[in-house]
PDB file of C-alpha atoms in Angstrom:
ATOM      1  CA  UNK A  28    -219.031  76.242  72.241  1.00 57.00           C
ATOM      2  CA  UNK A  29    -217.933  79.756  73.088  1.00 60.00           C
ATOM      3  CA  UNK A  30    -217.007  80.402  76.733  1.00 61.00           C
ATOM      4  CA  UNK A  31    -218.329  83.956  76.334  1.00 62.00           C
ATOM      5  CA  UNK A  32    -221.838  82.615  75.807  1.00 63.00           C
ATOM      6  CA  UNK A  33    -221.637  80.097  78.638  1.00 61.00           C
ATOM      7  CA  UNK A  34    -220.686  83.018  80.900  1.00 58.00           C
ATOM      8  CA  UNK A  35    -223.791  84.927  79.750  1.00 55.00           C
ATOM      9  CA  UNK A  36    -226.255  82.059  80.167  1.00 61.00           C
ATOM     10  CA  UNK A  37    -224.730  80.451  83.273  1.00 61.00           C
ATOM     11  CA  UNK A  38    -226.769  77.579  84.713  1.00 65.00           C
ATOM     12  CA  UNK A  39    -229.612  78.374  82.296  1.00 65.00           C
ATOM     13  CA  UNK A  40    -227.604  77.007  79.377  1.00 76.00           C
ATOM     14  CA  UNK A  41    -228.867  73.432  79.825  1.00 81.00           C
ATOM     15  CA  UNK A  42    -232.436  74.544  79.126  1.00 86.00           C
ATOM     16  CA  UNK A  43    -231.827  77.433  76.747  1.00 90.00           C
ATOM     17  CA  UNK A  44    -233.678  76.754  73.488  1.00 92.00           C
ATOM     18  CA  UNK A  45    -230.602  77.319  71.304  1.00 93.00           C
ATOM     19  CA  UNK A  46    -228.196  74.973  73.034  1.00 93.00           C
ATOM     20  CA  UNK A  47    -230.797  72.367  73.982  1.00 95.00           C
ATOM     21  CA  UNK A  48    -232.008  72.224  70.369  1.00 97.00           C
ATOM     22  CA  UNK A  49    -228.477  72.049  69.028  1.00 97.00           C
ATOM     23  CA  UNK A  50    -227.644  69.136  71.331  1.00 96.00           C
ATOM     24  CA  UNK A  51    -230.733  67.239  70.162  1.00 96.00           C
ATOM     25  CA  UNK A  52    -229.817  67.928  66.534  1.00 97.00           C
ATOM     26  CA  UNK A  53    -226.342  66.588  67.238  1.00 96.00           C
ATOM     27  CA  UNK A  54    -227.671  63.249  68.462  1.00 95.00           C
ATOM     28  CA  UNK A  55    -230.245  63.139  65.654  1.00 95.00           C
ATOM     29  CA  UNK A  56    -227.485  63.445  63.057  1.00 95.00           C
ATOM     30  CA  UNK A  57    -225.502  60.673  64.741  1.00 94.00           C
ATOM     31  CA  UNK A  58    -228.616  58.464  64.355  1.00 86.00           C
ATOM     32  CA  UNK A  59    -228.024  56.626  67.618  1.00 74.00           C
ATOM     33  CA  UNK A  60    -224.782  55.101  66.314  1.00 85.00           C
ATOM     34  CA  UNK A  61    -222.456  54.144  69.190  1.00 88.00           C
ATOM     35  CA  UNK A  62    -220.041  56.729  70.563  1.00 94.00           C
ATOM     36  CA  UNK A  63    -217.450  55.621  73.101  1.00 96.00           C
ATOM     37  CA  UNK A  64    -214.814  58.370  73.258  1.00 98.00           C
ATOM     38  CA  UNK A  65    -215.445  61.986  72.285  1.00 98.00           C
ATOM     39  CA  UNK A  66    -212.876  64.666  71.515  1.00 98.00           C
ATOM     40  CA  UNK A  67    -214.602  68.034  71.771  1.00 98.00           C
ATOM     41  CA  UNK A  68    -212.416  70.671  70.083  1.00 98.00           C
ATOM     42  CA  UNK A  69    -213.035  74.223  71.272  1.00 96.00           C
ATOM     43  CA  UNK A  70    -215.247  72.713  73.948  1.00 96.00           C
ATOM     44  CA  UNK A  71    -215.637  75.710  76.248  1.00 92.00           C
ATOM     45  CA  UNK A  72    -217.704  74.552  79.210  1.00 91.00           C
ATOM     46  CA  UNK A  73    -217.992  71.056  77.701  1.00 94.00           C
ATOM     47  CA  UNK A  74    -221.759  71.333  77.264  1.00 95.00           C
ATOM     48  CA  UNK A  75    -221.966  69.068  74.211  1.00 96.00           C
ATOM     49  CA  UNK A  76    -219.591  66.484  75.646  1.00 97.00           C
ATOM     50  CA  UNK A  77    -221.669  66.307  78.803  1.00 96.00           C
ATOM     51  CA  UNK A  78    -224.781  65.837  76.706  1.00 96.00           C
ATOM     52  CA  UNK A  79    -223.239  62.910  74.833  1.00 97.00           C
ATOM     53  CA  UNK A  80    -222.052  61.321  78.082  1.00 97.00           C
ATOM     54  CA  UNK A  81    -225.559  61.587  79.520  1.00 95.00           C
ATOM     55  CA  UNK A  82    -227.701  60.868  76.455  1.00 92.00           C
ATOM     56  CA  UNK A  83    -225.682  59.060  73.782  1.00 90.00           C
ATOM     57  CA  UNK A  84    -223.840  56.367  75.720  1.00 92.00           C
ATOM     58  CA  UNK A  85    -220.391  57.954  75.432  1.00 96.00           C
ATOM     59  CA  UNK A  86    -217.992  56.772  78.140  1.00 97.00           C
ATOM     60  CA  UNK A  87    -215.208  59.351  78.070  1.00 98.00           C
ATOM     61  CA  UNK A  88    -214.693  62.880  76.747  1.00 98.00           C
ATOM     62  CA  UNK A  89    -211.629  64.975  76.002  1.00 98.00           C
ATOM     63  CA  UNK A  90    -212.558  68.668  75.995  1.00 98.00           C
ATOM     64  CA  UNK A  91    -209.871  70.684  74.199  1.00 98.00           C
ATOM     65  CA  UNK A  92    -209.697  74.456  74.567  1.00 96.00           C
ATOM     66  CA  UNK A  93    -206.642  76.748  74.826  1.00 95.00           C
ATOM     67  CA  UNK A  94    -208.737  79.132  76.956  1.00 92.00           C
ATOM     68  CA  UNK A  95    -208.619  76.767  79.950  1.00 95.00           C
ATOM     69  CA  UNK A  96    -206.285  78.084  82.671  1.00 95.00           C
ATOM     70  CA  UNK A  97    -204.814  74.584  83.153  1.00 97.00           C
ATOM     71  CA  UNK A  98    -205.530  70.923  82.478  1.00 97.00           C
ATOM     72  CA  UNK A  99    -208.072  69.290  84.778  1.00 97.00           C
ATOM     73  CA  UNK A 100    -210.333  66.264  85.071  1.00 97.00           C
ATOM     74  CA  UNK A 101    -213.865  65.664  86.306  1.00 97.00           C
ATOM     75  CA  UNK A 102    -216.294  62.799  86.775  1.00 96.00           C
ATOM     76  CA  UNK A 103    -219.880  62.742  85.482  1.00 95.00           C
ATOM     77  CA  UNK A 104    -221.982  59.781  86.566  1.00 92.00           C
ATOM     78  CA  UNK A 105    -218.838  57.705  86.837  1.00 95.00           C
ATOM     79  CA  UNK A 106    -217.576  58.790  83.396  1.00 97.00           C
ATOM     80  CA  UNK A 107    -214.412  60.841  82.963  1.00 97.00           C
ATOM     81  CA  UNK A 108    -214.143  64.267  81.375  1.00 98.00           C
ATOM     82  CA  UNK A 109    -210.677  65.623  80.629  1.00 98.00           C
ATOM     83  CA  UNK A 110    -210.313  69.386  80.182  1.00 97.00           C
ATOM     84  CA  UNK A 111    -207.082  69.969  78.255  1.00 98.00           C
ATOM     85  CA  UNK A 112    -205.530  73.083  76.797  1.00 97.00           C
ATOM     86  CA  UNK A 113    -204.054  71.114  73.885  1.00 96.00           C
ATOM     87  CA  UNK A 114    -204.498  67.595  72.470  1.00 94.00           C
ATOM     88  CA  UNK A 115    -201.713  65.144  73.212  1.00 89.00           C
ATOM     89  CA  UNK A 116    -202.294  62.105  71.020  1.00 89.00           C
ATOM     90  CA  UNK A 117    -205.659  61.074  72.474  1.00 92.00           C
ATOM     91  CA  UNK A 118    -207.799  58.843  70.260  1.00 94.00           C
ATOM     92  CA  UNK A 119    -211.541  59.251  69.832  1.00 97.00           C
ATOM     93  CA  UNK A 120    -214.204  57.726  67.625  1.00 95.00           C
ATOM     94  CA  UNK A 121    -216.044  61.076  67.391  1.00 98.00           C
ATOM     95  CA  UNK A 122    -214.412  64.482  67.036  1.00 98.00           C
ATOM     96  CA  UNK A 123    -216.702  67.449  67.649  1.00 98.00           C
ATOM     97  CA  UNK A 124    -216.050  70.911  66.247  1.00 98.00           C
ATOM     98  CA  UNK A 125    -219.121  72.807  67.382  1.00 97.00           C
ATOM     99  CA  UNK A 126    -218.842  76.381  66.095  1.00 97.00           C
ATOM    100  CA  UNK A 127    -215.051  76.314  65.983  1.00 97.00           C
ATOM    101  CA  UNK A 128    -213.868  76.705  62.378  1.00 98.00           C
ATOM    102  CA  UNK A 129    -215.286  80.216  62.026  1.00 98.00           C
ATOM    103  CA  UNK A 130    -212.830  81.380  64.722  1.00 96.00           C
ATOM    104  CA  UNK A 131    -209.726  80.055  62.950  1.00 97.00           C
ATOM    105  CA  UNK A 132    -207.695  82.105  60.489  1.00 97.00           C
ATOM    106  CA  UNK A 133    -206.862  79.096  58.296  1.00 98.00           C
ATOM    107  CA  UNK A 134    -209.797  76.749  58.785  1.00 98.00           C
ATOM    108  CA  UNK A 135    -208.476  74.269  56.200  1.00 98.00           C
ATOM    109  CA  UNK A 136    -205.095  73.783  57.883  1.00 98.00           C
ATOM    110  CA  UNK A 137    -206.784  73.544  61.280  1.00 98.00           C
ATOM    111  CA  UNK A 138    -209.195  70.815  60.190  1.00 98.00           C
ATOM    112  CA  UNK A 139    -206.531  68.895  58.239  1.00 98.00           C
ATOM    113  CA  UNK A 140    -204.301  68.778  61.314  1.00 97.00           C
ATOM    114  CA  UNK A 141    -206.991  66.919  63.275  1.00 97.00           C
ATOM    115  CA  UNK A 142    -207.826  64.679  60.325  1.00 98.00           C
ATOM    116  CA  UNK A 143    -204.162  63.698  59.965  1.00 97.00           C
ATOM    117  CA  UNK A 144    -204.027  62.554  63.612  1.00 95.00           C
ATOM    118  CA  UNK A 145    -207.312  60.650  63.458  1.00 97.00           C
ATOM    119  CA  UNK A 146    -207.618  56.959  62.683  1.00 96.00           C
ATOM    120  CA  UNK A 147    -209.601  55.631  59.731  1.00 97.00           C
ATOM    121  CA  UNK A 148    -213.282  55.428  60.631  1.00 96.00           C
ATOM    122  CA  UNK A 149    -213.182  58.408  62.993  1.00 97.00           C
ATOM    123  CA  UNK A 150    -216.279  60.562  62.610  1.00 98.00           C
ATOM    124  CA  UNK A 151    -216.207  64.348  62.628  1.00 98.00           C
ATOM    125  CA  UNK A 152    -219.289  66.354  63.502  1.00 98.00           C
ATOM    126  CA  UNK A 153    -218.895  70.013  62.578  1.00 98.00           C
ATOM    127  CA  UNK A 154    -221.186  72.997  62.984  1.00 98.00           C
ATOM    128  CA  UNK A 155    -220.640  76.544  61.728  1.00 98.00           C
ATOM    129  CA  UNK A 156    -222.799  79.685  61.487  1.00 98.00           C
ATOM    130  CA  UNK A 157    -224.576  80.057  58.152  1.00 98.00           C
ATOM    131  CA  UNK A 158    -224.567  82.795  55.486  1.00 97.00           C
ATOM    132  CA  UNK A 159    -222.179  85.720  55.368  1.00 96.00           C
ATOM    133  CA  UNK A 160    -225.058  88.142  54.729  1.00 94.00           C
ATOM    134  CA  UNK A 161    -226.208  87.445  58.318  1.00 94.00           C
ATOM    135  CA  UNK A 162    -222.976  88.934  59.675  1.00 93.00           C
ATOM    136  CA  UNK A 163    -223.787  91.043  62.742  1.00 89.00           C
ATOM    137  CA  UNK A 164    -222.455  92.404  65.996  1.00 87.00           C
ATOM    138  CA  UNK A 165    -223.015  88.927  67.409  1.00 88.00           C
ATOM    139  CA  UNK A 166    -220.229  87.637  65.125  1.00 92.00           C
ATOM    140  CA  UNK A 167    -217.974  90.517  66.087  1.00 91.00           C
ATOM    141  CA  UNK A 168    -218.591  89.859  69.799  1.00 90.00           C
ATOM    142  CA  UNK A 169    -217.707  86.171  69.395  1.00 91.00           C
ATOM    143  CA  UNK A 170    -214.625  87.038  67.289  1.00 93.00           C
ATOM    144  CA  UNK A 171    -215.786  85.143  64.224  1.00 96.00           C
ATOM    145  CA  UNK A 172    -213.802  85.462  61.011  1.00 97.00           C
ATOM    146  CA  UNK A 173    -216.496  84.268  58.625  1.00 98.00           C
ATOM    147  CA  UNK A 174    -219.849  82.549  58.147  1.00 98.00           C
ATOM    148  CA  UNK A 175    -220.411  79.722  55.645  1.00 98.00           C
ATOM    149  CA  UNK A 176    -222.787  78.408  53.043  1.00 98.00           C
ATOM    150  CA  UNK A 177    -223.485  74.674  52.963  1.00 98.00           C
ATOM    151  CA  UNK A 178    -221.538  74.385  49.711  1.00 98.00           C
ATOM    152  CA  UNK A 179    -218.509  76.128  51.213  1.00 98.00           C
ATOM    153  CA  UNK A 180    -218.432  73.873  54.263  1.00 98.00           C
ATOM    154  CA  UNK A 181    -218.798  70.709  52.180  1.00 98.00           C
ATOM    155  CA  UNK A 182    -215.907  71.825  49.945  1.00 98.00           C
ATOM    156  CA  UNK A 183    -213.754  72.511  53.003  1.00 98.00           C
ATOM    157  CA  UNK A 184    -214.525  69.119  54.547  1.00 98.00           C
ATOM    158  CA  UNK A 185    -213.939  67.286  51.257  1.00 98.00           C
ATOM    159  CA  UNK A 186    -210.569  68.985  50.773  1.00 97.00           C
ATOM    160  CA  UNK A 187    -209.503  67.945  54.280  1.00 98.00           C
ATOM    161  CA  UNK A 188    -209.570  64.229  53.527  1.00 96.00           C
ATOM    162  CA  UNK A 189    -212.990  63.447  54.989  1.00 98.00           C
ATOM    163  CA  UNK A 190    -216.014  61.894  53.322  1.00 98.00           C
ATOM    164  CA  UNK A 191    -219.258  63.761  54.004  1.00 98.00           C
ATOM    165  CA  UNK A 192    -221.981  61.448  55.323  1.00 97.00           C
ATOM    166  CA  UNK A 193    -224.654  64.038  56.008  1.00 97.00           C
ATOM    167  CA  UNK A 194    -224.909  67.808  55.823  1.00 98.00           C
ATOM    168  CA  UNK A 195    -227.746  70.275  56.263  1.00 98.00           C
ATOM    169  CA  UNK A 196    -228.927  73.605  57.577  1.00 98.00           C
ATOM    170  CA  UNK A 197    -230.636  73.844  60.960  1.00 98.00           C
ATOM    171  CA  UNK A 198    -232.740  76.481  62.745  1.00 98.00           C
ATOM    172  CA  UNK A 199    -234.641  76.893  59.500  1.00 97.00           C
ATOM    173  CA  UNK A 200    -238.057  77.695  60.971  1.00 96.00           C
ATOM    174  CA  UNK A 201    -236.731  80.692  62.861  1.00 95.00           C
ATOM    175  CA  UNK A 202    -234.431  81.726  60.011  1.00 97.00           C
ATOM    176  CA  UNK A 203    -236.810  84.290  58.395  1.00 95.00           C
ATOM    177  CA  UNK A 204    -237.389  86.179  61.652  1.00 92.00           C
ATOM    178  CA  UNK A 205    -233.711  86.077  62.667  1.00 91.00           C
ATOM    179  CA  UNK A 206    -232.646  87.262  59.198  1.00 92.00           C
ATOM    180  CA  UNK A 207    -235.067  90.200  59.262  1.00 92.00           C
ATOM    181  CA  UNK A 208    -233.907  91.220  62.731  1.00 87.00           C
ATOM    182  CA  UNK A 209    -230.225  91.079  61.838  1.00 86.00           C
ATOM    183  CA  UNK A 210    -230.593  92.875  58.543  1.00 85.00           C
ATOM    184  CA  UNK A 211    -232.813  95.487  60.167  1.00 83.00           C
ATOM    185  CA  UNK A 212    -230.301  96.106  62.934  1.00 77.00           C
ATOM    186  CA  UNK A 213    -227.543  96.509  60.361  1.00 74.00           C
ATOM    187  CA  UNK A 214    -229.550  99.047  58.375  1.00 77.00           C
ATOM    188  CA  UNK A 215    -230.497 101.083  61.430  1.00 74.00           C
ATOM    189  CA  UNK A 216    -227.108 101.039  63.127  1.00 67.00           C
ATOM    190  CA  UNK A 217    -224.174 103.109  61.938  1.00 55.00           C
ATOM    191  CA  UNK A 218    -221.825 100.280  62.800  1.00 58.00           C
ATOM    192  CA  UNK A 219    -221.829  96.760  64.142  1.00 71.00           C
ATOM    193  CA  UNK A 220    -222.002  96.839  67.922  1.00 73.00           C
ATOM    194  CA  UNK A 221    -220.151  93.827  69.390  1.00 76.00           C
ATOM    195  CA  UNK A 222    -222.913  92.191  71.419  1.00 73.00           C
ATOM    196  CA  UNK A 223    -224.189  88.645  71.924  1.00 72.00           C
ATOM    197  CA  UNK A 224    -227.751  88.053  70.772  1.00 70.00           C
ATOM    198  CA  UNK A 225    -228.180  85.112  73.147  1.00 73.00           C
ATOM    199  CA  UNK A 226    -230.156  86.091  76.229  1.00 76.00           C
ATOM    200  CA  UNK A 227    -232.173  84.427  78.955  1.00 80.00           C
ATOM    201  CA  UNK A 228    -235.774  84.403  77.753  1.00 79.00           C
ATOM    202  CA  UNK A 229    -238.989  83.949  79.653  1.00 89.00           C
ATOM    203  CA  UNK A 230    -240.064  80.333  80.135  1.00 91.00           C
ATOM    204  CA  UNK A 231    -242.896  80.804  77.626  1.00 96.00           C
ATOM    205  CA  UNK A 232    -240.765  82.268  74.835  1.00 94.00           C
ATOM    206  CA  UNK A 233    -238.022  79.733  75.485  1.00 94.00           C
ATOM    207  CA  UNK A 234    -240.563  76.895  75.169  1.00 95.00           C
ATOM    208  CA  UNK A 235    -241.984  78.323  71.924  1.00 96.00           C
ATOM    209  CA  UNK A 236    -238.548  78.631  70.302  1.00 95.00           C
ATOM    210  CA  UNK A 237    -237.547  75.164  71.511  1.00 96.00           C
ATOM    211  CA  UNK A 238    -240.788  73.757  70.119  1.00 97.00           C
ATOM    212  CA  UNK A 239    -240.212  75.303  66.692  1.00 96.00           C
ATOM    213  CA  UNK A 240    -236.693  73.887  66.560  1.00 97.00           C
ATOM    214  CA  UNK A 241    -237.979  70.511  67.713  1.00 97.00           C
ATOM    215  CA  UNK A 242    -240.352  70.373  64.756  1.00 97.00           C
ATOM    216  CA  UNK A 243    -237.341  70.456  62.445  1.00 96.00           C
ATOM    217  CA  UNK A 244    -235.482  67.506  63.916  1.00 96.00           C
ATOM    218  CA  UNK A 245    -237.219  64.743  61.993  1.00 92.00           C
ATOM    219  CA  UNK A 246    -236.554  66.413  58.649  1.00 95.00           C
ATOM    220  CA  UNK A 247    -233.379  68.380  59.332  1.00 96.00           C
ATOM    221  CA  UNK A 248    -231.236  66.115  57.114  1.00 93.00           C
ATOM    222  CA  UNK A 249    -233.295  67.292  54.110  1.00 95.00           C
ATOM    223  CA  UNK A 250    -232.813  71.013  54.729  1.00 98.00           C
ATOM    224  CA  UNK A 251    -230.349  72.224  52.141  1.00 96.00           C
ATOM    225  CA  UNK A 252    -231.855  75.694  51.705  1.00 97.00           C
ATOM    226  CA  UNK A 253    -231.691  77.885  54.800  1.00 97.00           C
ATOM    227  CA  UNK A 254    -230.944  78.029  58.504  1.00 98.00           C
ATOM    228  CA  UNK A 255    -228.830  79.823  61.055  1.00 97.00           C
ATOM    229  CA  UNK A 256    -226.392  76.930  61.502  1.00 98.00           C
ATOM    230  CA  UNK A 257    -224.870  74.252  59.304  1.00 98.00           C
ATOM    231  CA  UNK A 258    -224.305  70.684  60.486  1.00 98.00           C
ATOM    232  CA  UNK A 259    -221.902  68.302  58.766  1.00 98.00           C
ATOM    233  CA  UNK A 260    -221.184  64.686  59.709  1.00 98.00           C
ATOM    234  CA  UNK A 261    -218.113  63.265  57.972  1.00 98.00           C
ATOM    235  CA  UNK A 262    -215.787  60.297  58.313  1.00 98.00           C
ATOM    236  CA  UNK A 263    -212.113  59.650  57.727  1.00 98.00           C
ATOM    237  CA  UNK A 264    -211.732  56.825  55.223  1.00 92.00           C
TER     238      UNK A 264
END
């Protein structure tokens, strides 16, 4: 999760349709399988780790992000969250990379480094932004290096020594509108203006967008055609 976006949304992030829907999709893909210790790479504010501690039975979370000013620790309902600038040999049964790989120059080397340190049976849940043709000022603002197709992400994960268990697109119902808006902005603008497209919406619009995304949850694992994000659940054998 990008700290830039958590700064924009502030306290509203917990109820914002995008992040709330993404958190629900995360737990849907895990299929209620037990999670004890989470390592959240590029965690930012730790939003997804907090969600797993509160809703998925996780007991401890290591939030890793070099943007933290220093290492620190916090308690959430009696469970411990560690905010660390760098990993230091911690073990976890679930490693999250929520919108991280698109920031890294060599995404393959980055992922392989975490796979090499993980024990057999460790699950990796990865999300990335979908489709290079959707590149916009939003990507420039967030300092992305690329967007992915589902096939590209699967190939990357396979080559890193992981076995893909599930992979799909998400945010498919709002994909047509978002694609038209982004392509239209690119045609009308003379250049890509670095600017986040995440904003605080009215309660009504936020509820509508959340409802549309909620309709996808039951069938998201079958969506291999289109969406704004890609989800991939994999395991080290």
